[in-house]
Amino acid sequence: MANTVIQATPKQIEAMQSAYLSHMSDKIPPGAIFAVKKTGLSITAYKSGKVMFQGAKGEQEAAKWGTATKPKTKSTKVSSSILPPGFASKNVVGSDEVGTGDYFGPMIVAACYVDQAMMPLLKQLGVKDSKAMTDPEICEIAKKIIPIVPHSLLLLPNPKYNELQAKGMNQGQMKAILHNRALENVLKKIAPIKPDAILIDQFAEKSTYYRYLAKEASVVREDVFFATKAEGLHLSVAAASIIARFRFVEAFREMEKELGLAIPKGASSKVDQVAADVIDTKGEATLQHYTKWHFANTDKARNLSRRS
């Protein structure tokens, strides 16, 4: 197949941007978010969520992210529609992650168990979609819910992230492994209680997610659902998002203290400049210790550095 098209979720597109950063093209077609050029492969992601894979390796590469489809409906609708009626009031273990698109800082995954009895208190404490909250708000609420919500928080340090990436593991596989292990940890904590369901904030197609876990000793499969924007579908994911973000904010504070610099989140030109400052004052080895080294920001920082 010369051209393969999949309909991707916002999180999948974000993950693709991270995975293909070193092959990004400066020429972006109208309506596109990014374009990738590799030997035997061209990838174009559009604002509509459509991602086109072209070339001899197109079909094979597309299979890593999803199934070829005609995008009649957005993935968010497809994902959400599979949830059982009354899902928001069920006893659920939910998981979410943060840090995947940030050059500085670790990748973090959190999973939480929230039952019906706990929901009124969590709502009273302000638990909701963390994307609609400021970092100070997130930190304040996280400190209140961490002692009362059964949870697991896993942090992948940058040195380990870089090691795994250099061995060929993509970011999607790292996330899948962290989600699976965090879910296992929570299920062990709440045993013998069995949740009604498990909800993962979707970053990959179900088949792709489980393919990433092929080498794991054990995999959580029973009553597992995937949905985009899952923070708004159940308080368990909202709580997981808040706890993960809180730890991410803490990690940034720790980095800033150690480096003596204010560090911006994300992967913008401001990040490039700060990264260049780290090279100038601390050296490349130090920068690598705190960053996702395969991001395009590395080469940009080198070009901005006074040492270059």
Short mmCIF file of N, CA, C and O in Angstrom, two decimals, residues 9-12 14-15 94-102 106-111 130-131 153-154 171-172 174-176 178-179 182 200-204 209 227 231 237 240-245 248:
data_model
loop_
_atom_site.label_atom_id
_atom_site.label_comp_id
_atom_site.label_asym_id
_atom_site.label_seq_id
_atom_site.Cartn_x
_atom_site.Cartn_y
_atom_site.Cartn_z
N THR A 9 -5.52 10.03 17.90
CA THR A 9 -5.97 10.87 19.00
C THR A 9 -4.93 11.97 19.23
O THR A 9 -3.77 11.86 18.80
N PRO A 10 -5.30 13.04 19.94
CA PRO A 10 -4.32 14.08 20.26
C PRO A 10 -3.09 13.54 20.98
O PRO A 10 -1.97 13.97 20.72
N LYS A 11 -3.29 12.58 21.87
CA LYS A 11 -2.15 12.03 22.61
C LYS A 11 -1.25 11.20 21.69
O LYS A 11 -0.03 11.19 21.84
N GLN A 12 -1.87 10.51 20.74
CA GLN A 12 -1.07 9.75 19.79
C GLN A 12 -0.21 10.68 18.93
O GLN A 12 0.96 10.41 18.67
N GLU A 14 0.80 13.62 19.75
CA GLU A 14 1.86 14.15 20.62
C GLU A 14 2.99 13.14 20.75
O GLU A 14 4.17 13.49 20.70
N ALA A 15 2.62 11.86 20.89
CA ALA A 15 3.63 10.82 21.00
C ALA A 15 4.42 10.68 19.70
O ALA A 15 5.64 10.45 19.72
N GLY A 94 -7.94 4.04 37.46
CA GLY A 94 -7.63 4.83 36.27
C GLY A 94 -6.17 5.22 36.24
O GLY A 94 -5.53 5.36 37.29
N SER A 95 -5.63 5.40 35.03
CA SER A 95 -4.22 5.78 34.91
C SER A 95 -4.01 6.88 33.88
O SER A 95 -4.77 7.00 32.92
N ASP A 96 -2.98 7.68 34.10
CA ASP A 96 -2.63 8.77 33.19
C ASP A 96 -1.14 9.04 33.32
O ASP A 96 -0.49 8.60 34.27
N GLU A 97 -0.60 9.79 32.35
CA GLU A 97 0.84 10.09 32.36
C GLU A 97 1.09 11.55 32.04
O GLU A 97 0.22 12.26 31.54
N VAL A 98 2.31 11.98 32.33
CA VAL A 98 2.72 13.35 32.06
C VAL A 98 4.20 13.33 31.70
O VAL A 98 4.93 12.40 32.06
N GLY A 99 4.64 14.37 30.97
CA GLY A 99 6.06 14.52 30.67
C GLY A 99 6.50 13.95 29.34
O GLY A 99 7.69 14.01 29.01
N THR A 100 5.57 13.45 28.54
CA THR A 100 5.98 12.80 27.29
C THR A 100 6.44 13.80 26.23
O THR A 100 7.28 13.47 25.40
N GLY A 101 5.91 15.01 26.26
CA GLY A 101 6.28 16.00 25.25
C GLY A 101 7.25 17.05 25.75
O GLY A 101 7.56 18.02 25.04
N ASP A 102 7.75 16.86 26.97
CA ASP A 102 8.67 17.83 27.56
C ASP A 102 10.11 17.37 27.39
O ASP A 102 10.45 16.22 27.72
N PRO A 106 11.32 14.08 33.70
CA PRO A 106 11.05 12.66 33.52
C PRO A 106 9.66 12.39 32.94
O PRO A 106 8.83 13.29 32.84
N MET A 107 9.45 11.16 32.54
CA MET A 107 8.11 10.69 32.20
C MET A 107 7.53 10.08 33.47
O MET A 107 8.21 9.33 34.17
N ILE A 108 6.27 10.41 33.77
CA ILE A 108 5.65 9.94 35.01
C ILE A 108 4.27 9.37 34.71
O ILE A 108 3.50 9.96 33.96
N VAL A 109 3.97 8.23 35.31
CA VAL A 109 2.65 7.61 35.19
C VAL A 109 2.09 7.38 36.58
O VAL A 109 2.81 6.96 37.49
N ALA A 110 0.80 7.68 36.74
CA ALA A 110 0.12 7.43 38.02
C ALA A 110 -1.16 6.65 37.75
O ALA A 110 -1.80 6.82 36.72
N ALA A 111 -1.51 5.80 38.69
CA ALA A 111 -2.77 5.07 38.64
C ALA A 111 -3.45 5.23 40.00
O ALA A 111 -2.78 5.24 41.03
N SER A 130 -6.96 17.95 35.20
CA SER A 130 -5.82 18.79 35.59
C SER A 130 -5.43 19.80 34.51
O SER A 130 -4.77 20.80 34.80
N LYS A 131 -5.82 19.55 33.26
CA LYS A 131 -5.49 20.48 32.18
C LYS A 131 -6.18 21.82 32.36
O LYS A 131 -5.77 22.82 31.76
N LEU A 153 2.64 5.60 41.82
CA LEU A 153 3.29 6.67 41.07
C LEU A 153 4.65 6.18 40.59
O LEU A 153 5.51 5.83 41.41
N LEU A 154 4.84 6.12 39.29
CA LEU A 154 6.09 5.62 38.71
C LEU A 154 6.77 6.72 37.91
O LEU A 154 6.14 7.35 37.06
N GLN A 171 8.69 5.73 22.73
CA GLN A 171 8.03 6.32 23.89
C GLN A 171 6.71 5.63 24.21
O GLN A 171 6.33 5.49 25.37
N GLY A 172 6.00 5.20 23.17
CA GLY A 172 4.73 4.51 23.39
C GLY A 172 4.91 3.23 24.20
O GLY A 172 4.11 2.93 25.09
N MET A 174 7.39 2.59 26.31
CA MET A 174 7.74 2.98 27.68
C MET A 174 6.48 3.31 28.47
O MET A 174 6.32 2.89 29.62
N LYS A 175 5.58 4.08 27.85
CA LYS A 175 4.35 4.47 28.53
C LYS A 175 3.50 3.25 28.85
O LYS A 175 2.94 3.13 29.96
N ALA A 176 3.37 2.34 27.90
CA ALA A 176 2.56 1.15 28.12
C ALA A 176 3.07 0.34 29.29
O ALA A 176 2.30 -0.13 30.14
N LEU A 178 4.89 1.39 31.84
CA LEU A 178 4.65 2.12 33.09
C LEU A 178 3.19 2.05 33.51
O LEU A 178 2.87 1.85 34.69
N HIS A 179 2.27 2.22 32.55
CA HIS A 179 0.83 2.13 32.87
C HIS A 179 0.51 0.75 33.43
O HIS A 179 -0.16 0.62 34.46
N ALA A 182 1.91 0.32 36.95
CA ALA A 182 1.19 1.14 37.93
C ALA A 182 -0.18 0.53 38.24
O ALA A 182 -0.61 0.50 39.40
N ILE A 200 -7.75 3.48 31.07
CA ILE A 200 -6.46 4.06 30.70
C ILE A 200 -6.69 5.25 29.79
O ILE A 200 -7.43 5.14 28.81
N ASP A 201 -6.07 6.37 30.11
CA ASP A 201 -6.16 7.53 29.23
C ASP A 201 -5.41 7.17 27.94
O ASP A 201 -4.19 7.01 27.94
N GLN A 202 -6.15 7.05 26.86
CA GLN A 202 -5.62 6.41 25.65
C GLN A 202 -4.53 7.21 24.95
O GLN A 202 -4.69 8.38 24.66
N PHE A 203 -3.43 6.54 24.67
CA PHE A 203 -2.32 7.13 23.90
C PHE A 203 -1.95 6.25 22.71
O PHE A 203 -1.10 6.62 21.90
N ALA A 204 -2.58 5.07 22.61
CA ALA A 204 -2.32 4.15 21.50
C ALA A 204 -3.54 3.27 21.32
O ALA A 204 -4.36 3.12 22.24
N TYR A 209 -1.14 -1.13 22.20
CA TYR A 209 -0.81 -1.09 23.63
C TYR A 209 -0.39 -2.48 24.11
O TYR A 209 0.66 -2.64 24.75
N ALA A 227 -9.82 5.28 26.64
CA ALA A 227 -10.58 6.43 26.16
C ALA A 227 -9.71 7.67 26.19
O ALA A 227 -8.91 7.86 27.11
N GLU A 231 -9.77 11.94 31.75
CA GLU A 231 -9.87 12.72 33.00
C GLU A 231 -11.30 13.20 33.23
O GLU A 231 -11.73 13.39 34.37
N VAL A 237 -9.12 8.70 36.90
CA VAL A 237 -8.12 9.21 35.96
C VAL A 237 -7.79 10.66 36.29
O VAL A 237 -6.63 11.08 36.19
N ALA A 240 -5.42 10.54 39.10
CA ALA A 240 -4.11 10.07 38.63
C ALA A 240 -3.37 11.18 37.90
O ALA A 240 -2.16 11.36 38.07
N SER A 241 -4.10 11.94 37.10
CA SER A 241 -3.51 13.04 36.36
C SER A 241 -2.95 14.10 37.30
O SER A 241 -1.85 14.63 37.09
N ILE A 242 -3.69 14.40 38.35
CA ILE A 242 -3.26 15.41 39.33
C ILE A 242 -2.01 14.94 40.08
O ILE A 242 -1.05 15.70 40.25
N ILE A 243 -2.00 13.69 40.52
CA ILE A 243 -0.86 13.17 41.26
C ILE A 243 0.38 13.11 40.38
O ILE A 243 1.50 13.46 40.80
N ALA A 244 0.21 12.68 39.13
CA ALA A 244 1.34 12.62 38.21
C ALA A 244 1.89 14.02 37.93
O ALA A 244 3.11 14.24 37.92
N ARG A 245 0.99 14.97 37.71
CA ARG A 245 1.42 16.34 37.42
C ARG A 245 2.12 16.96 38.63
O ARG A 245 3.10 17.71 38.48
N PHE A 248 5.54 15.78 38.68
CA PHE A 248 6.28 16.39 37.58
C PHE A 248 6.71 17.81 37.96
O PHE A 248 7.85 18.22 37.68
#
